[in-house]
Short mmCIF file of C-alpha atoms in Angstrom, two decimals:
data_model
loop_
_atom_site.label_atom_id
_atom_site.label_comp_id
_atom_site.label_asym_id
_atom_site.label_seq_id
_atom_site.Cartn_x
_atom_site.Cartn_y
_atom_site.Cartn_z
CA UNK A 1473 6.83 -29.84 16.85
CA UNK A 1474 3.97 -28.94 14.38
CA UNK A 1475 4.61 -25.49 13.21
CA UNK A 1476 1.31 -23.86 14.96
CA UNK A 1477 2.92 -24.84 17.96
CA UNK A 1478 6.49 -23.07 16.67
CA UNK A 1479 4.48 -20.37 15.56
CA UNK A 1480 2.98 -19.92 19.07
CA UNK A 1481 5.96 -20.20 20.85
CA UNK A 1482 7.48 -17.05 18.62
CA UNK A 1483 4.43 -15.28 19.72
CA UNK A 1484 5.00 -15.80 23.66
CA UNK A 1485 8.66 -15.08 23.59
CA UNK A 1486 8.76 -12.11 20.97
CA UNK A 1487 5.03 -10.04 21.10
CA UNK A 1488 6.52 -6.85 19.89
CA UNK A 1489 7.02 -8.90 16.55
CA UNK A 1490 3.56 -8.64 15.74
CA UNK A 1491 4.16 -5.14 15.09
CA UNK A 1492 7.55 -5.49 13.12
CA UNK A 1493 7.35 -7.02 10.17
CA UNK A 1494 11.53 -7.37 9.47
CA UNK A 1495 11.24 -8.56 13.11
CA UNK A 1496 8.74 -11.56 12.86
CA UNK A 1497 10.60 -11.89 9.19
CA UNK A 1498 13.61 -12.68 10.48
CA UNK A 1499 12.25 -15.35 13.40
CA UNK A 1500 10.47 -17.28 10.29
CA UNK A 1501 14.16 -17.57 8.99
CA UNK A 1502 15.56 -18.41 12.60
CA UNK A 1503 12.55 -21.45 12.51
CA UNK A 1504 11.67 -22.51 9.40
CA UNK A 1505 15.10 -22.21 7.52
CA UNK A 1506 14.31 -25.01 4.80
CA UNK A 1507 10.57 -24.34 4.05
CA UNK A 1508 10.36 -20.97 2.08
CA UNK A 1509 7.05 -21.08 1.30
CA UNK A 1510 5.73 -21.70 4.74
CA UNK A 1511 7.74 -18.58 5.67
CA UNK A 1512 6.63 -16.66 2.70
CA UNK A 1513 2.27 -17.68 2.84
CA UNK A 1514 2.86 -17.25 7.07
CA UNK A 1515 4.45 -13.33 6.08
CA UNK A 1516 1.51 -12.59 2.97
CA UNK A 1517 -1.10 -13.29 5.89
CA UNK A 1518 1.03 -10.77 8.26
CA UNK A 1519 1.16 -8.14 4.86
CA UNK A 1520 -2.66 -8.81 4.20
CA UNK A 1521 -3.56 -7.25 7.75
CA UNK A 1522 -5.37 -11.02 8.66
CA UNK A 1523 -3.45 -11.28 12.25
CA UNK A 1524 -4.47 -7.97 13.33
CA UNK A 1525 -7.46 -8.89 12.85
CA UNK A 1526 -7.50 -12.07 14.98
CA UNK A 1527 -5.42 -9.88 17.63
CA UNK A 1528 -8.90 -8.34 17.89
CA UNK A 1529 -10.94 -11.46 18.25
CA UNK A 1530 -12.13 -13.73 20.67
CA UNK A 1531 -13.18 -16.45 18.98
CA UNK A 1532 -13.62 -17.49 15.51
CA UNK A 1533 -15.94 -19.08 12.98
CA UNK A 1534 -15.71 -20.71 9.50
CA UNK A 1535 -17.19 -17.99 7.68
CA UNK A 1536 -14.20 -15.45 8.98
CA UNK A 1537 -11.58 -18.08 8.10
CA UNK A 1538 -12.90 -18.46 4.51
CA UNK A 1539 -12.82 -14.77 4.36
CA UNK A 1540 -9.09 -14.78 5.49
CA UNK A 1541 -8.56 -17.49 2.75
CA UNK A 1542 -10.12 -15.98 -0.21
CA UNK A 1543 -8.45 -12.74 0.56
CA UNK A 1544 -5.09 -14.09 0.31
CA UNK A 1545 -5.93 -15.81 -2.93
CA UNK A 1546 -6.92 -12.90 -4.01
CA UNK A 1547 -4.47 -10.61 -3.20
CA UNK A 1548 -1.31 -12.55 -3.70
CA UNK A 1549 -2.86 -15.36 -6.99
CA UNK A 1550 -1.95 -17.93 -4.47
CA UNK A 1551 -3.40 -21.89 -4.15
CA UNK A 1552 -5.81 -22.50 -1.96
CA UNK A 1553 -4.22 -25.16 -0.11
CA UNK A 1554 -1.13 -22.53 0.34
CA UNK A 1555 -3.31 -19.53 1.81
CA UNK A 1556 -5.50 -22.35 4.09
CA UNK A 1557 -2.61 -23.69 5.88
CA UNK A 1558 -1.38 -20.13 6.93
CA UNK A 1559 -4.66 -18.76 8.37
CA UNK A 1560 -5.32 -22.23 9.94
CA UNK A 1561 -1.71 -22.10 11.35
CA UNK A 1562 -1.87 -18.53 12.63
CA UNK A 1563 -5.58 -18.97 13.86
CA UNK A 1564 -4.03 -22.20 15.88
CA UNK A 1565 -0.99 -20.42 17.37
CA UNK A 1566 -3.62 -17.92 18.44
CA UNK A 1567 -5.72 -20.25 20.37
CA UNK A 1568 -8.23 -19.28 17.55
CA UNK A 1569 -8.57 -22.77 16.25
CA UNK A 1570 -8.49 -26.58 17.76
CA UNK A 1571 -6.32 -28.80 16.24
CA UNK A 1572 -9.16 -30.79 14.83
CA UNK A 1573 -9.54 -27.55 12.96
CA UNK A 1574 -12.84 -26.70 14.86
CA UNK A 1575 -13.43 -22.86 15.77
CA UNK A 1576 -12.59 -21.99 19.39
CA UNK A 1577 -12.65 -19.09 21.79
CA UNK A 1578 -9.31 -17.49 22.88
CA UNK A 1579 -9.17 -16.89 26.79
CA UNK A 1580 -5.47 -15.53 26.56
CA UNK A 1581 -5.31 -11.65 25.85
CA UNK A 1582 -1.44 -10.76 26.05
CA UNK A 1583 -1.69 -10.54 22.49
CA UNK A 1584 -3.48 -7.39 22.94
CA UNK A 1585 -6.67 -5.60 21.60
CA UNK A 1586 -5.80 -3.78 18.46
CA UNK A 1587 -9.23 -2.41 16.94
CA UNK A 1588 -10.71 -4.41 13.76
CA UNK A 1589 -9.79 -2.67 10.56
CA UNK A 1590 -13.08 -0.43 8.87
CA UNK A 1591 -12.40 -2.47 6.13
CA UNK A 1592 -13.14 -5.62 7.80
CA UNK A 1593 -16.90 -4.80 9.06
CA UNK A 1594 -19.65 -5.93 6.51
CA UNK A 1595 -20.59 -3.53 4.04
CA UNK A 1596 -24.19 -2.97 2.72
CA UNK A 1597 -24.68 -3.71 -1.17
CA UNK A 1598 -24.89 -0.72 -3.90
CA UNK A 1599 -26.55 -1.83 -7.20
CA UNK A 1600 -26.28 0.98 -10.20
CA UNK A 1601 -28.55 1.52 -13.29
CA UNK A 1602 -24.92 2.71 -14.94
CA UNK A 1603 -23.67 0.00 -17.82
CA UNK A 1604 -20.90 -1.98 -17.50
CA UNK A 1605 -18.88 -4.44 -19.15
CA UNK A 1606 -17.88 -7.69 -16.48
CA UNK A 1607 -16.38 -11.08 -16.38
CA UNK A 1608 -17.00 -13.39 -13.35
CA UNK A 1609 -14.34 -14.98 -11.87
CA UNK A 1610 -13.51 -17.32 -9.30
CA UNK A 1611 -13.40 -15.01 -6.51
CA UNK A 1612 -16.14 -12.49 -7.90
CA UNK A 1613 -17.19 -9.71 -10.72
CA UNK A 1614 -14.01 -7.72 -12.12
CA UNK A 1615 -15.38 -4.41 -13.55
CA UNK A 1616 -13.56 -4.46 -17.43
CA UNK A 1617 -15.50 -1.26 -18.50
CA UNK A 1618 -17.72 1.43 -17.92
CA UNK A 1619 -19.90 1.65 -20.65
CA UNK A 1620 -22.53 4.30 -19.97
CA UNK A 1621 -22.09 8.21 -20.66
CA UNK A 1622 -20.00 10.36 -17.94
CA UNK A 1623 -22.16 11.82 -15.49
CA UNK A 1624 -21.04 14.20 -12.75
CA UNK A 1625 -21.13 11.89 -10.12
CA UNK A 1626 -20.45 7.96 -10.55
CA UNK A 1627 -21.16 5.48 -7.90
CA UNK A 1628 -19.38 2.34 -8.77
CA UNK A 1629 -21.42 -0.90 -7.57
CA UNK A 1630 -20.30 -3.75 -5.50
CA UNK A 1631 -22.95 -6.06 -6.65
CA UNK A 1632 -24.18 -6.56 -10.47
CA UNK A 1633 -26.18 -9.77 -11.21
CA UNK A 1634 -26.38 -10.70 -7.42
CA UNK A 1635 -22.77 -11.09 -7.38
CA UNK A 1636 -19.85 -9.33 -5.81
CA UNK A 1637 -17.68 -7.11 -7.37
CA UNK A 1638 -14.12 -7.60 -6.44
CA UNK A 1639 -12.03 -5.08 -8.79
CA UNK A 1640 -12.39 -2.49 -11.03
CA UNK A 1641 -9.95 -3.47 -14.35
CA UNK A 1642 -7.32 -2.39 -16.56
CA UNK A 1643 -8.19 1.22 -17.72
CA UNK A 1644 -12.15 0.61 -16.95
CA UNK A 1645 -12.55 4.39 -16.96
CA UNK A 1646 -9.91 5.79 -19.00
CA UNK A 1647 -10.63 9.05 -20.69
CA UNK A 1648 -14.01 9.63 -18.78
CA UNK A 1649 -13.58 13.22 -19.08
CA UNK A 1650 -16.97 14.19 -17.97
CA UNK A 1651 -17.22 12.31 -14.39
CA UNK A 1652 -16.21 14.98 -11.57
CA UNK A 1653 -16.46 12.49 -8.30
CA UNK A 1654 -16.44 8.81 -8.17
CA UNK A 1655 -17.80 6.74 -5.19
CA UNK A 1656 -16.20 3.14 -4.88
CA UNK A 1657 -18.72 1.27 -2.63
CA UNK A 1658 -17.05 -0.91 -0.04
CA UNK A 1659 -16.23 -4.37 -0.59
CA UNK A 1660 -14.05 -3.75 -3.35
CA UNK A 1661 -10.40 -4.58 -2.98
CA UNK A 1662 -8.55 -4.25 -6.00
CA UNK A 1663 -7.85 -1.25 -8.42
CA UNK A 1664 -6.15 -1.79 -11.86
CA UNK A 1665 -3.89 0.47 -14.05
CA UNK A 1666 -4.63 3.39 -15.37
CA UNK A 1667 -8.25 2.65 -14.07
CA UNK A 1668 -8.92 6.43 -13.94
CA UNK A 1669 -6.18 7.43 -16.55
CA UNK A 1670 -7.01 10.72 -18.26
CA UNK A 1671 -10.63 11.80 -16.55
CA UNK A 1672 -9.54 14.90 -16.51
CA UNK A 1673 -12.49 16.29 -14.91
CA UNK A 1674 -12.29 13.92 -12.05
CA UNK A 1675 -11.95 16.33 -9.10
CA UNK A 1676 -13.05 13.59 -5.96
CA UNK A 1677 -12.41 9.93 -5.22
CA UNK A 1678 -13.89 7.85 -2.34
CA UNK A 1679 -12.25 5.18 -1.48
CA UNK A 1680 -14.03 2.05 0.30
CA UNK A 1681 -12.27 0.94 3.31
CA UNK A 1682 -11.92 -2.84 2.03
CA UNK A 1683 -9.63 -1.47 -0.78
CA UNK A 1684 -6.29 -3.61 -0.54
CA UNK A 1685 -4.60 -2.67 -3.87
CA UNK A 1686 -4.23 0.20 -6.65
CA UNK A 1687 -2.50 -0.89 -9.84
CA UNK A 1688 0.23 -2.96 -9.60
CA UNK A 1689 4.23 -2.56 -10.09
CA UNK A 1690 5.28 -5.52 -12.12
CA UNK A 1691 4.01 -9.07 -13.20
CA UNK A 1692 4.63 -11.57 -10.11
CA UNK A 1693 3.09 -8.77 -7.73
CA UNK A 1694 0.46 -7.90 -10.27
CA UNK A 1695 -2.87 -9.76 -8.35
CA UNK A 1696 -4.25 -12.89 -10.70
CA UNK A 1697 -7.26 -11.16 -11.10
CA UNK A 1698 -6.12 -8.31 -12.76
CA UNK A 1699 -4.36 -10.44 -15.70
CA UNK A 1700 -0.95 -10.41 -17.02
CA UNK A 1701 -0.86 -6.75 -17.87
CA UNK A 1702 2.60 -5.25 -18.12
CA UNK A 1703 1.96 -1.64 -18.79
CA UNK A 1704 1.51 0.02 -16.00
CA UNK A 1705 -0.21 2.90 -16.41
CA UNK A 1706 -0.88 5.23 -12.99
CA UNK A 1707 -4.37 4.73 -11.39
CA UNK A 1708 -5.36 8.41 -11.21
CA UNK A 1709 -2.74 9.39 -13.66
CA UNK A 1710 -3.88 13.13 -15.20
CA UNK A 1711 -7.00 13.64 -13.46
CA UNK A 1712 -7.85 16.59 -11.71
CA UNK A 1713 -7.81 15.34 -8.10
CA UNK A 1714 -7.61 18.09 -5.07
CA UNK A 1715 -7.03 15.51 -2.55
CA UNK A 1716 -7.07 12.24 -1.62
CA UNK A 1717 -7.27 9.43 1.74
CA UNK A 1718 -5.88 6.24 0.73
CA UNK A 1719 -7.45 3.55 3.16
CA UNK A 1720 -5.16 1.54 5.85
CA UNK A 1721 -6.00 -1.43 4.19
CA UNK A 1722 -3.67 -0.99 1.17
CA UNK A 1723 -0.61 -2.51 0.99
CA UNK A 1724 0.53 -1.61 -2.56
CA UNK A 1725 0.39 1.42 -4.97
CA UNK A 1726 1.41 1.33 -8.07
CA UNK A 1727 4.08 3.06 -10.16
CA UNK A 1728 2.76 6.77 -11.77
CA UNK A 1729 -0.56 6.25 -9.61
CA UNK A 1730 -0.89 10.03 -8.99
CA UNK A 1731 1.53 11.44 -11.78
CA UNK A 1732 0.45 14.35 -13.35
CA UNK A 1733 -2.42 15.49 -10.94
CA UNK A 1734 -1.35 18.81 -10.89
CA UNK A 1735 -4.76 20.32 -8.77
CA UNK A 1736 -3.47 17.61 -6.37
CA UNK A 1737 -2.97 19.51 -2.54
CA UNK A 1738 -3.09 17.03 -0.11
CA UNK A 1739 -2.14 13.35 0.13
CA UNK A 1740 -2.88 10.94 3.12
CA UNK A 1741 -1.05 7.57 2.97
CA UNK A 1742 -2.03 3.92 4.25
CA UNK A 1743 0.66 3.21 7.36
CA UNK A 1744 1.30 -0.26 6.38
CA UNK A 1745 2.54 1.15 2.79
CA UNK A 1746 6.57 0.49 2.67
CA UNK A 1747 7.58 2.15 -0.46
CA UNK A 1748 6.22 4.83 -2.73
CA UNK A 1749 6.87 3.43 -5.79
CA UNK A 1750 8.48 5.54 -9.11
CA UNK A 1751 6.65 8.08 -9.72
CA UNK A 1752 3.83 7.73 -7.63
CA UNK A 1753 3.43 11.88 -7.13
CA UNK A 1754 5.48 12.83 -10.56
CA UNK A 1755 4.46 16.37 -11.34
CA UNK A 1756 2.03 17.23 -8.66
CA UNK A 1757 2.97 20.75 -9.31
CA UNK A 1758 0.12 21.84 -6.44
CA UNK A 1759 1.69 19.39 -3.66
CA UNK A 1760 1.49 20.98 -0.36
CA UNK A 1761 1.11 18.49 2.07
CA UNK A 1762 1.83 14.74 2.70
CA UNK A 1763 1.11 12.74 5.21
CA UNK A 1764 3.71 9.70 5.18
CA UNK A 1765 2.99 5.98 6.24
CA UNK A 1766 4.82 4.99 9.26
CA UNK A 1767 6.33 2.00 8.14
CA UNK A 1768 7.83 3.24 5.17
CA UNK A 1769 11.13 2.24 3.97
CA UNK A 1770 11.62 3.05 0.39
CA UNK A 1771 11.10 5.87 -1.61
CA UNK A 1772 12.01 5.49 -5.65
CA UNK A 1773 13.24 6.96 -8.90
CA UNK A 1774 11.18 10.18 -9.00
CA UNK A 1775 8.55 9.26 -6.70
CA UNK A 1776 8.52 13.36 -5.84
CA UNK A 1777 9.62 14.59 -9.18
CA UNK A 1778 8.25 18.12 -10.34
CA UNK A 1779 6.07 18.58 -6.58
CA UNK A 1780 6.86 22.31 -7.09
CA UNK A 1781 4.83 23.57 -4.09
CA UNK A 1782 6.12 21.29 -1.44
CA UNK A 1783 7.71 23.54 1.34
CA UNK A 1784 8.77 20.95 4.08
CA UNK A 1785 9.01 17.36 4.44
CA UNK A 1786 9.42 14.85 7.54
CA UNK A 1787 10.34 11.40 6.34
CA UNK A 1788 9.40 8.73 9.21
CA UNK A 1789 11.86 6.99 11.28
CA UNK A 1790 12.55 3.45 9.61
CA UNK A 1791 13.05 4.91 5.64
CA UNK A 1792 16.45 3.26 4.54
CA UNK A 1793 16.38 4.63 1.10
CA UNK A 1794 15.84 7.63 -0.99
CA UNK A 1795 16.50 6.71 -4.97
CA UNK A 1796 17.21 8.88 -7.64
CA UNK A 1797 15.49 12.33 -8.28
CA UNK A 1798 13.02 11.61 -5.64
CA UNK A 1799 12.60 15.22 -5.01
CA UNK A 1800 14.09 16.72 -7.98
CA UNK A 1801 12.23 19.97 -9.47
CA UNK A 1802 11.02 20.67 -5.76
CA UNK A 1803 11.83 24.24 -6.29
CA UNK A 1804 9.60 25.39 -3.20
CA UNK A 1805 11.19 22.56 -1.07
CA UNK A 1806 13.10 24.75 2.35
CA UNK A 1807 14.02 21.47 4.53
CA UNK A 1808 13.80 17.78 4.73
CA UNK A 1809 13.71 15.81 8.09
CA UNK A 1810 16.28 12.48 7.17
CA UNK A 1811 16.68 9.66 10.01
CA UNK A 1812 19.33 7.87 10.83
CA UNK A 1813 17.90 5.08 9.63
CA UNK A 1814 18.56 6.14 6.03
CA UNK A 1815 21.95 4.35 4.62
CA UNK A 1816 21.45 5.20 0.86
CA UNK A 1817 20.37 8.48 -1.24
CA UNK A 1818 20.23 8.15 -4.88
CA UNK A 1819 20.20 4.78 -5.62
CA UNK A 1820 17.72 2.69 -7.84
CA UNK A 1821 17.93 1.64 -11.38
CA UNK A 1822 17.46 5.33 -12.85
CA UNK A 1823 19.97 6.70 -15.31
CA UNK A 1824 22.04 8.17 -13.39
CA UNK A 1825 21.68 11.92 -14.19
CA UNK A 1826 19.35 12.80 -11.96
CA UNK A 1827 20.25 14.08 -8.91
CA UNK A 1828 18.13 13.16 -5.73
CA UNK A 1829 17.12 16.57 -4.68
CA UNK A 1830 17.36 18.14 -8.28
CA UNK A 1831 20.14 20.21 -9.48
CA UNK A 1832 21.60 23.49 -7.57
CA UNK A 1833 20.04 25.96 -9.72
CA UNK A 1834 16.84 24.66 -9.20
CA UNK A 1835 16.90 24.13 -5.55
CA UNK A 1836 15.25 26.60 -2.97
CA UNK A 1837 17.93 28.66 -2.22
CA UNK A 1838 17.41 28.38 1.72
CA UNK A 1839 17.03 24.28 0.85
CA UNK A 1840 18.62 22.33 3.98
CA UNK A 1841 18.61 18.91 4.88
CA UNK A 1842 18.09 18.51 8.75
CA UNK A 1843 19.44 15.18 10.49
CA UNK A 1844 21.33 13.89 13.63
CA UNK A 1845 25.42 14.44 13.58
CA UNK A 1846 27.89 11.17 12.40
CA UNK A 1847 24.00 10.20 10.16
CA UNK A 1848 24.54 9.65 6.69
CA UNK A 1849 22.34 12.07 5.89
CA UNK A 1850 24.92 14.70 6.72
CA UNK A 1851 27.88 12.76 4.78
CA UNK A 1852 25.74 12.88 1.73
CA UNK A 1853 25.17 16.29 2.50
CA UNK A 1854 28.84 17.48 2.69
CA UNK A 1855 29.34 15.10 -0.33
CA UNK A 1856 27.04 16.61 -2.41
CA UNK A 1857 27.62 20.45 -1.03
CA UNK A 1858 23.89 21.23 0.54
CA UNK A 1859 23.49 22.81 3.96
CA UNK A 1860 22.62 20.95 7.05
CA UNK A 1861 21.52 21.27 9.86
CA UNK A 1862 20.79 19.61 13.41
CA UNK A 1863 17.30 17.84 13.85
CA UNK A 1864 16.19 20.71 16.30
CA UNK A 1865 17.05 23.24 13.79
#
């Protein structure tokens, strides 16, 4: 059987798996057991959001497929060849694609009629007088630095030289104290680290809906385009931020992105996002509010360290861990919703001295942990001495 044909028979008998990743993960085991790279390419064009959007198409054309190709090369440094034979596979299964490889329209809708991402429609080109220093690469323009003096507002191009612009660099604006909003025009995917380190009087991002990545967390998920690079310095680490909407789209953040943004109030986070990596919201003293990605299952060593102003938080069904000082120095921090689907709290590869909701002294003292009876949320809490209390409290 050729493995469109196993792919579309895991798509008739299991549908809901096309919205559950460990789900559809675990089939590709079940059916390809001895081919870990078909399993891995089929998953990266799951991750990359590429099957939602064929669930929302009728029919397809070569231009789309190249699209899906290049964006897996791009996101994941992978060959060609590699990223072709997944989107021709899953564009087969979904009656997308003949199997002479010609495009086809799809009469069958039990697959559903999810919307197409905003970061899938076509976006208009920006050009900018500003200076910048550029390399072309295979798969477009990376932005190395911005070379021009800080003005208040900075709209970052996705064209220069009549090409496209594909990322923004390694540090390409660090220590641009003077520039108070940037505008990222759409058709960029890829932020690099510390891209935005130290602007300190950078009050207002906007982020294109095409953006797929911001920084990276260590070489082999670092995307080929953004180098070997090995220090990885937060995005938007130190700026002055008040807010900010991160795009569906992305499926990674990197570590520190948002560390030290102590204006920082709000936070909205992409629902495909599964962990908040170390640091991500260190010492976001002005943290009120965050709005958590639904398919989140990790959060890590001091993702939440130092978010002083943080009164209540509701962590999504499907979270499994909570690492080390996650929320430690959360001094303003009154209750926190854990699931039952959490089954460790204060793991990772920290040092072992911080404790995952800080020490007693500098808890709130009316701090409580709410969860469901027999969880182990509320072993941990008996463990470790802090109040609980049921869901409905």
């Amino acid at each position: 059987m050729e493995d469109y044909e196993i792919l579309k028979k895991i798509i008739q008998d299991y549908p809901d798996a096309l919205s559950e990743r460990k789900k559809l993960q675990a089939l590709f085991a079940d059916f390809f057991p001895q081919d870990r790279l078909k399993r891995n390419t089929l998953l990266m064009a799951f991750d990359d959001g590429i099957i939602n959007e064929m669930r929302g198409l009728t029919q397809i054309d070569q231009i789309a497929l190249h699209r899906f190709v290049r964006s897996m090369e791009q996101g994941y440094g992978i060959r060609t060849k590699n990223a072709e034979n997944a989107v021709h596979t899953w564009a087969r299964a979904m009656g997308l694609l003949s199997d002479q490889g010609t495009a086809c329209a799809r009469n069958d809708r039990g697959l559903g009629e999810p919307a197409v991402e905003a970061g899938a429609k076509e976006w208009e080109e920006v050009v900018s007088d500003s200076l910048y220093e550029f390399e072309e690469t295979s798969w477009g323009i990376k932005i190395l630095r911005f070379a021009d003096f800080d003005e208040n507002v900075v709209v970052i191009p996705n064209v220069i030289e009549g090409k496209k612009v594909i990322a923004i660099g390694n540090h390409a604006f660090k220590g641009c104290v003077g520039i108070e909003k940037i505008i990222i025009s759409e058709g960029i995917e890829i932020l690099g680290n510390g891209v935005f380190l130290n602007c300190k009087g950078l009050k207002e991002v906007v982020l294109p809906g095409t953006l797929k990545c911001i920084g990276t967390t260590d070489p082999t998920g670092c995307p080929a385009i953004l180098g070997s690079m090995t220090k990885f310095d937060g995005a938007f680490e130190y700026t002055s931020l008040e807010s900010i909407t991160i795009p569906d789209r992305v499926k990674s953040i990197g570590e520190h992105t948002f560390a030290g943004c102590g204006n920082l109030k709000k936070a909205v986070l992409p629902f495909r996002l599964k962990e908040i990596r170390k640091g991500t919201f260190q010492w976001c003293r002005s943290l009120e509010e965050v709005v958590f990605p639904r398919e989140l299952e990790v959060i890590r060593l001091s993702a939440f360290e130092g978010c002083e102003s943080v009164r209540n938080i509701d962590l999504p069904e499907g979270v499994t861990s909570i690492e080390e000082g996650a929320f430690a120095g959360c001094r303003s921090l009154e209750s926190i919703y854990i699931p039952d689907s959490v089954t460790e709290i204060g793991g990772g590869k920290g040092n072992g001295f911080l404790q995952t909701f800080g020490e007693y002294e500098e808890r709130h003292e009316k701090f409580t942990i709410l969860c469901n009876a027999g969880s182990y949320a509320m072993r941990y809490a008996r463990t470790q001495q802090i109040r609980c209390a049921n869901v409905q409290y």
